Amino acid sequence: MEPLDKTPWRFIFPGVGQVVDSDSLQDALRQAPHILVTSYAQPDVVLRDVGGLEAEGQMPPTNYIANYADKLLLISASQKPEGDSLRITLRWYCTAPVTQETSVFVHLYDSENRLAAQADGYPLLNMARMVSWRPGDMWRDIRFLALPEDETSGRYILKIGLYPIAGGPRLSAFSPTGERFVDDAVPITTLELPLDPRERNEH
């Protein structure tokens, strides 16, 4: 019997299907409540849920975390460890048309307010443009924040905000009681790093 060839296999993943532009993609995203994206990062090929449109034509929620420029409400935010990353789930409500291209920022700061990690970009893994959202829309946005490999032990804080792609100040962020958040960055939770190894293995 010939010895088993232990050379690492290489795979080719051809892309098959219709090519769509960004505007057409926005229409397609509205048709599916769950958007799945394949990650080909080694060592595993992973299929990830990155969010989707939950509902249309909804009344504004009475409970929310932050109001951004009277255009978007952050309804909820949650996070859980997933390997060497944090899986962060944000739920948004659109109150008025967003008139300029806008990005979400997710920033992790250490105890001295230094930026330790970030996960910026359009919702749904950079596929959903907020300018295409309609008043009454409710969206779920799942993103993954890679934890720093050389993090100093201690407490970290996670903050969420919005900024225009073209430049300029961040969108103003206010609490439900009308207080403006410092730097228009909304604190969501605090973390103790490094995470317990048992937490890192949760999926």
PDB file of C-alpha atoms in Angstrom:
ATOM      1  CA  MET A   1       0.000   0.000   0.000  1.00  0.00           C
ATOM      2  CA  GLU A   2       1.328   3.411  -0.911  1.00  0.00           C
ATOM      3  CA  PRO A   3       1.780   5.847   1.982  1.00  0.00           C
ATOM      4  CA  LEU A   4      -0.912   8.479   2.378  1.00  0.00           C
ATOM      5  CA  ASP A   5       0.064  11.796   0.854  1.00  0.00           C
ATOM      6  CA  LYS A   6       0.073  14.268   3.750  1.00  0.00           C
ATOM      7  CA  THR A   7       0.642  17.329   1.603  1.00  0.00           C
ATOM      8  CA  PRO A   8      -1.922  20.027   2.528  1.00  0.00           C
ATOM      9  CA  TRP A   9      -4.795  20.125   0.075  1.00  0.00           C
ATOM     10  CA  ARG A  10      -5.578  23.258  -1.871  1.00  0.00           C
ATOM     11  CA  PHE A  11      -9.083  24.119  -2.926  1.00  0.00           C
ATOM     12  CA  ILE A  12     -10.466  26.439  -5.570  1.00  0.00           C
ATOM     13  CA  PHE A  13     -13.817  28.041  -4.768  1.00  0.00           C
ATOM     14  CA  PRO A  14     -15.267  29.432  -8.005  1.00  0.00           C
ATOM     15  CA  GLY A  15     -17.797  32.220  -7.792  1.00  0.00           C
ATOM     16  CA  VAL A  16     -20.941  31.318  -9.694  1.00  0.00           C
ATOM     17  CA  GLY A  17     -23.969  33.533 -10.157  1.00  0.00           C
ATOM     18  CA  GLN A  18     -25.121  36.921 -11.293  1.00  0.00           C
ATOM     19  CA  VAL A  19     -22.921  39.906 -10.540  1.00  0.00           C
ATOM     20  CA  VAL A  20     -24.883  42.712  -8.871  1.00  0.00           C
ATOM     21  CA  ASP A  21     -23.978  46.310  -8.151  1.00  0.00           C
ATOM     22  CA  SER A  22     -24.355  47.954  -4.755  1.00  0.00           C
ATOM     23  CA  ASP A  23     -27.791  49.424  -5.488  1.00  0.00           C
ATOM     24  CA  SER A  24     -29.192  46.081  -6.634  1.00  0.00           C
ATOM     25  CA  LEU A  25     -27.666  44.419  -3.594  1.00  0.00           C
ATOM     26  CA  GLN A  26     -29.577  46.753  -1.266  1.00  0.00           C
ATOM     27  CA  ASP A  27     -32.868  45.588  -2.785  1.00  0.00           C
ATOM     28  CA  ALA A  28     -31.829  41.945  -2.463  1.00  0.00           C
ATOM     29  CA  LEU A  29     -30.872  42.375   1.197  1.00  0.00           C
ATOM     30  CA  ARG A  30     -34.411  43.464   1.987  1.00  0.00           C
ATOM     31  CA  GLN A  31     -35.783  40.127   0.780  1.00  0.00           C
ATOM     32  CA  ALA A  32     -33.934  37.870   3.246  1.00  0.00           C
ATOM     33  CA  PRO A  33     -34.240  38.034   7.058  1.00  0.00           C
ATOM     34  CA  HIS A  34     -30.928  36.194   7.449  1.00  0.00           C
ATOM     35  CA  ILE A  35     -27.832  37.035   5.428  1.00  0.00           C
ATOM     36  CA  LEU A  36     -25.205  34.280   5.497  1.00  0.00           C
ATOM     37  CA  VAL A  37     -21.602  34.938   4.493  1.00  0.00           C
ATOM     38  CA  THR A  38     -18.904  32.323   3.970  1.00  0.00           C
ATOM     39  CA  SER A  39     -15.539  33.051   5.579  1.00  0.00           C
ATOM     40  CA  TYR A  40     -12.628  31.229   3.962  1.00  0.00           C
ATOM     41  CA  ALA A  41     -10.093  32.224   6.620  1.00  0.00           C
ATOM     42  CA  GLN A  42      -7.912  29.335   7.710  1.00  0.00           C
ATOM     43  CA  PRO A  43      -8.034  26.852   9.335  1.00  0.00           C
ATOM     44  CA  ASP A  44     -11.785  26.453   8.827  1.00  0.00           C
ATOM     45  CA  VAL A  45     -14.381  27.509   6.303  1.00  0.00           C
ATOM     46  CA  VAL A  46     -17.179  29.092   8.346  1.00  0.00           C
ATOM     47  CA  LEU A  47     -20.711  30.113   7.385  1.00  0.00           C
ATOM     48  CA  ARG A  48     -21.706  33.167   9.422  1.00  0.00           C
ATOM     49  CA  ASP A  49     -25.002  34.910  10.004  1.00  0.00           C
ATOM     50  CA  VAL A  50     -24.330  38.658   9.686  1.00  0.00           C
ATOM     51  CA  GLY A  51     -27.871  39.935  10.301  1.00  0.00           C
ATOM     52  CA  GLY A  52     -30.721  41.155   8.150  1.00  0.00           C
ATOM     53  CA  LEU A  53     -33.928  43.162   7.949  1.00  0.00           C
ATOM     54  CA  GLU A  54     -36.161  42.086  10.840  1.00  0.00           C
ATOM     55  CA  ALA A  55     -39.251  44.184  10.139  1.00  0.00           C
ATOM     56  CA  GLU A  56     -40.600  47.076   8.059  1.00  0.00           C
ATOM     57  CA  GLY A  57     -43.080  49.852   8.800  1.00  0.00           C
ATOM     58  CA  GLN A  58     -42.643  49.613  12.565  1.00  0.00           C
ATOM     59  CA  MET A  59     -43.533  52.315  15.074  1.00  0.00           C
ATOM     60  CA  PRO A  60     -40.571  53.840  16.935  1.00  0.00           C
ATOM     61  CA  PRO A  61     -39.632  51.738  19.976  1.00  0.00           C
ATOM     62  CA  THR A  62     -40.022  53.338  23.387  1.00  0.00           C
ATOM     63  CA  ASN A  63     -37.005  51.527  24.798  1.00  0.00           C
ATOM     64  CA  TYR A  64     -33.628  52.093  23.184  1.00  0.00           C
ATOM     65  CA  ILE A  65     -29.989  52.735  24.073  1.00  0.00           C
ATOM     66  CA  ALA A  66     -29.130  55.768  21.943  1.00  0.00           C
ATOM     67  CA  ASN A  67     -30.559  58.194  19.384  1.00  0.00           C
ATOM     68  CA  TYR A  68     -28.175  59.161  16.590  1.00  0.00           C
ATOM     69  CA  ALA A  69     -29.012  62.529  15.012  1.00  0.00           C
ATOM     70  CA  ASP A  70     -32.765  61.738  15.085  1.00  0.00           C
ATOM     71  CA  LYS A  71     -32.171  59.304  12.222  1.00  0.00           C
ATOM     72  CA  LEU A  72     -31.234  55.994  13.826  1.00  0.00           C
ATOM     73  CA  LEU A  73     -31.964  54.370  17.163  1.00  0.00           C
ATOM     74  CA  LEU A  74     -29.707  51.738  18.663  1.00  0.00           C
ATOM     75  CA  ILE A  75     -32.316  49.451  20.202  1.00  0.00           C
ATOM     76  CA  SER A  76     -30.067  46.821  21.740  1.00  0.00           C
ATOM     77  CA  ALA A  77     -26.495  45.566  21.774  1.00  0.00           C
ATOM     78  CA  SER A  78     -25.143  42.257  22.977  1.00  0.00           C
ATOM     79  CA  GLN A  79     -21.835  40.461  22.777  1.00  0.00           C
ATOM     80  CA  LYS A  80     -20.434  36.989  23.350  1.00  0.00           C
ATOM     81  CA  PRO A  81     -16.994  35.440  22.906  1.00  0.00           C
ATOM     82  CA  GLU A  82     -16.435  33.392  19.771  1.00  0.00           C
ATOM     83  CA  GLY A  83     -12.939  32.003  19.521  1.00  0.00           C
ATOM     84  CA  ASP A  84     -10.499  34.918  19.490  1.00  0.00           C
ATOM     85  CA  SER A  85     -13.239  37.412  18.640  1.00  0.00           C
ATOM     86  CA  LEU A  86     -16.336  38.992  20.089  1.00  0.00           C
ATOM     87  CA  ARG A  87     -19.576  38.386  18.235  1.00  0.00           C
ATOM     88  CA  ILE A  88     -21.485  41.669  18.585  1.00  0.00           C
ATOM     89  CA  THR A  89     -25.174  41.905  17.701  1.00  0.00           C
ATOM     90  CA  LEU A  90     -26.649  45.382  17.174  1.00  0.00           C
ATOM     91  CA  ARG A  91     -30.303  46.103  16.481  1.00  0.00           C
ATOM     92  CA  TRP A  92     -31.165  49.356  14.723  1.00  0.00           C
ATOM     93  CA  TYR A  93     -34.367  51.271  14.018  1.00  0.00           C
ATOM     94  CA  CYS A  94     -34.510  53.883  11.245  1.00  0.00           C
ATOM     95  CA  THR A  95     -36.486  56.980  12.265  1.00  0.00           C
ATOM     96  CA  ALA A  96     -35.688  59.214   9.264  1.00  0.00           C
ATOM     97  CA  PRO A  97     -33.855  58.868   5.943  1.00  0.00           C
ATOM     98  CA  VAL A  98     -30.070  58.771   6.243  1.00  0.00           C
ATOM     99  CA  THR A  99     -28.922  61.263   3.620  1.00  0.00           C
ATOM    100  CA  GLN A 100     -25.174  60.594   3.590  1.00  0.00           C
ATOM    101  CA  GLU A 101     -23.150  57.392   3.483  1.00  0.00           C
ATOM    102  CA  THR A 102     -22.657  56.395   7.115  1.00  0.00           C
ATOM    103  CA  SER A 103     -20.505  53.767   8.804  1.00  0.00           C
ATOM    104  CA  VAL A 104     -20.795  52.059  12.168  1.00  0.00           C
ATOM    105  CA  PHE A 105     -17.796  52.048  14.473  1.00  0.00           C
ATOM    106  CA  VAL A 106     -17.241  49.498  17.221  1.00  0.00           C
ATOM    107  CA  HIS A 107     -14.294  50.493  19.403  1.00  0.00           C
ATOM    108  CA  LEU A 108     -12.687  48.682  22.316  1.00  0.00           C
ATOM    109  CA  TYR A 109     -10.796  50.947  24.736  1.00  0.00           C
ATOM    110  CA  ASP A 110      -8.452  50.025  27.561  1.00  0.00           C
ATOM    111  CA  SER A 111      -8.511  51.531  31.049  1.00  0.00           C
ATOM    112  CA  GLU A 112      -6.441  54.518  29.834  1.00  0.00           C
ATOM    113  CA  ASN A 113      -8.898  55.216  26.995  1.00  0.00           C
ATOM    114  CA  ARG A 114      -6.531  53.934  24.328  1.00  0.00           C
ATOM    115  CA  LEU A 115      -8.036  52.230  21.304  1.00  0.00           C
ATOM    116  CA  ALA A 116      -7.240  48.512  21.533  1.00  0.00           C
ATOM    117  CA  ALA A 117      -9.388  47.063  18.726  1.00  0.00           C
ATOM    118  CA  GLN A 118     -12.094  48.118  16.302  1.00  0.00           C
ATOM    119  CA  ALA A 119     -14.651  46.726  13.858  1.00  0.00           C
ATOM    120  CA  ASP A 120     -15.823  49.573  11.622  1.00  0.00           C
ATOM    121  CA  GLY A 121     -17.861  49.425   8.435  1.00  0.00           C
ATOM    122  CA  TYR A 122     -21.331  49.251   6.948  1.00  0.00           C
ATOM    123  CA  PRO A 123     -23.789  46.845   8.609  1.00  0.00           C
ATOM    124  CA  LEU A 124     -24.033  43.219   7.452  1.00  0.00           C
ATOM    125  CA  LEU A 125     -20.308  42.836   6.892  1.00  0.00           C
ATOM    126  CA  ASN A 126     -20.088  46.002   4.786  1.00  0.00           C
ATOM    127  CA  MET A 127     -22.991  45.061   2.505  1.00  0.00           C
ATOM    128  CA  ALA A 128     -25.898  47.171   3.838  1.00  0.00           C
ATOM    129  CA  ARG A 129     -25.772  50.918   3.222  1.00  0.00           C
ATOM    130  CA  MET A 130     -27.767  52.948   5.719  1.00  0.00           C
ATOM    131  CA  VAL A 131     -28.754  55.437   3.006  1.00  0.00           C
ATOM    132  CA  SER A 132     -30.959  52.660   1.608  1.00  0.00           C
ATOM    133  CA  TRP A 133     -32.786  52.071   4.906  1.00  0.00           C
ATOM    134  CA  ARG A 134     -36.374  53.286   5.178  1.00  0.00           C
ATOM    135  CA  PRO A 135     -38.139  54.918   8.133  1.00  0.00           C
ATOM    136  CA  GLY A 136     -39.772  52.147  10.133  1.00  0.00           C
ATOM    137  CA  ASP A 137     -37.089  49.589   9.249  1.00  0.00           C
ATOM    138  CA  MET A 138     -35.670  47.405  12.004  1.00  0.00           C
ATOM    139  CA  TRP A 139     -32.293  45.831  11.208  1.00  0.00           C
ATOM    140  CA  ARG A 140     -30.071  43.316  12.974  1.00  0.00           C
ATOM    141  CA  ASP A 141     -26.328  43.783  12.391  1.00  0.00           C
ATOM    142  CA  ILE A 142     -23.855  41.108  13.510  1.00  0.00           C
ATOM    143  CA  ARG A 143     -20.167  41.944  13.446  1.00  0.00           C
ATOM    144  CA  PHE A 144     -16.998  40.322  14.733  1.00  0.00           C
ATOM    145  CA  LEU A 145     -14.357  42.196  16.724  1.00  0.00           C
ATOM    146  CA  ALA A 146     -10.952  40.501  16.749  1.00  0.00           C
ATOM    147  CA  LEU A 147      -9.518  40.739  20.249  1.00  0.00           C
ATOM    148  CA  PRO A 148      -5.952  42.071  20.459  1.00  0.00           C
ATOM    149  CA  GLU A 149      -3.401  39.280  20.812  1.00  0.00           C
ATOM    150  CA  ASP A 150      -1.189  41.321  23.123  1.00  0.00           C
ATOM    151  CA  GLU A 151      -3.911  42.791  25.316  1.00  0.00           C
ATOM    152  CA  THR A 152      -2.890  44.005  28.752  1.00  0.00           C
ATOM    153  CA  SER A 153      -4.835  42.409  31.566  1.00  0.00           C
ATOM    154  CA  GLY A 154      -7.559  44.679  32.850  1.00  0.00           C
ATOM    155  CA  ARG A 155     -10.930  46.199  32.181  1.00  0.00           C
ATOM    156  CA  TYR A 156     -11.936  47.301  28.697  1.00  0.00           C
ATOM    157  CA  ILE A 157     -14.985  49.202  27.493  1.00  0.00           C
ATOM    158  CA  LEU A 158     -16.884  48.679  24.236  1.00  0.00           C
ATOM    159  CA  LYS A 159     -18.365  51.749  22.500  1.00  0.00           C
ATOM    160  CA  ILE A 160     -20.625  52.132  19.461  1.00  0.00           C
ATOM    161  CA  GLY A 161     -21.125  55.111  17.173  1.00  0.00           C
ATOM    162  CA  LEU A 162     -21.734  56.366  13.634  1.00  0.00           C
ATOM    163  CA  TYR A 163     -19.715  58.607  11.323  1.00  0.00           C
ATOM    164  CA  PRO A 164     -20.059  59.922   7.751  1.00  0.00           C
ATOM    165  CA  ILE A 165     -17.858  58.149   5.221  1.00  0.00           C
ATOM    166  CA  ALA A 166     -16.996  61.434   3.496  1.00  0.00           C
ATOM    167  CA  GLY A 167     -15.549  62.860   6.707  1.00  0.00           C
ATOM    168  CA  GLY A 168     -16.740  65.328   9.307  1.00  0.00           C
ATOM    169  CA  PRO A 169     -18.025  64.938  12.850  1.00  0.00           C
ATOM    170  CA  ARG A 170     -19.638  61.799  14.147  1.00  0.00           C
ATOM    171  CA  LEU A 171     -23.410  61.622  14.271  1.00  0.00           C
ATOM    172  CA  SER A 172     -24.593  63.103  17.552  1.00  0.00           C
ATOM    173  CA  ALA A 173     -25.585  60.438  20.068  1.00  0.00           C
ATOM    174  CA  PHE A 174     -28.087  61.079  22.859  1.00  0.00           C
ATOM    175  CA  SER A 175     -29.468  58.908  25.629  1.00  0.00           C
ATOM    176  CA  PRO A 176     -33.249  58.412  26.008  1.00  0.00           C
ATOM    177  CA  THR A 177     -33.178  61.148  28.669  1.00  0.00           C
ATOM    178  CA  GLY A 178     -31.555  63.635  26.286  1.00  0.00           C
ATOM    179  CA  GLU A 179     -27.991  63.512  27.590  1.00  0.00           C
ATOM    180  CA  ARG A 180     -25.296  63.588  24.922  1.00  0.00           C
ATOM    181  CA  PHE A 181     -22.712  60.816  25.074  1.00  0.00           C
ATOM    182  CA  VAL A 182     -19.079  61.876  25.356  1.00  0.00           C
ATOM    183  CA  ASP A 183     -17.415  61.879  21.911  1.00  0.00           C
ATOM    184  CA  ASP A 184     -20.744  60.622  20.505  1.00  0.00           C
ATOM    185  CA  ALA A 185     -19.535  57.118  21.401  1.00  0.00           C
ATOM    186  CA  VAL A 186     -22.082  55.018  23.283  1.00  0.00           C
ATOM    187  CA  PRO A 187     -20.663  52.694  25.970  1.00  0.00           C
ATOM    188  CA  ILE A 188     -22.241  49.254  25.671  1.00  0.00           C
ATOM    189  CA  THR A 189     -20.413  46.995  28.093  1.00  0.00           C
ATOM    190  CA  THR A 190     -17.182  46.432  29.990  1.00  0.00           C
ATOM    191  CA  LEU A 191     -14.965  43.378  29.623  1.00  0.00           C
ATOM    192  CA  GLU A 192     -12.204  41.814  31.654  1.00  0.00           C
ATOM    193  CA  LEU A 193      -9.342  40.758  29.373  1.00  0.00           C
ATOM    194  CA  PRO A 194      -7.844  38.360  28.709  1.00  0.00           C
ATOM    195  CA  LEU A 195     -10.989  36.273  28.563  1.00  0.00           C
ATOM    196  CA  ASP A 196     -11.193  32.999  30.410  1.00  0.00           C
ATOM    197  CA  PRO A 197     -10.133  30.212  27.977  1.00  0.00           C
ATOM    198  CA  ARG A 198     -13.478  28.519  28.577  1.00  0.00           C
ATOM    199  CA  GLU A 199     -15.244  31.675  27.355  1.00  0.00           C
ATOM    200  CA  ARG A 200     -13.070  31.857  24.224  1.00  0.00           C
ATOM    201  CA  ASN A 201     -14.217  28.391  23.251  1.00  0.00           C
ATOM    202  CA  GLU A 202     -17.918  29.276  23.314  1.00  0.00           C
ATOM    203  CA  HIS A 203     -19.752  29.224  19.971  1.00  0.00           C
TER     204      HIS A 203
END
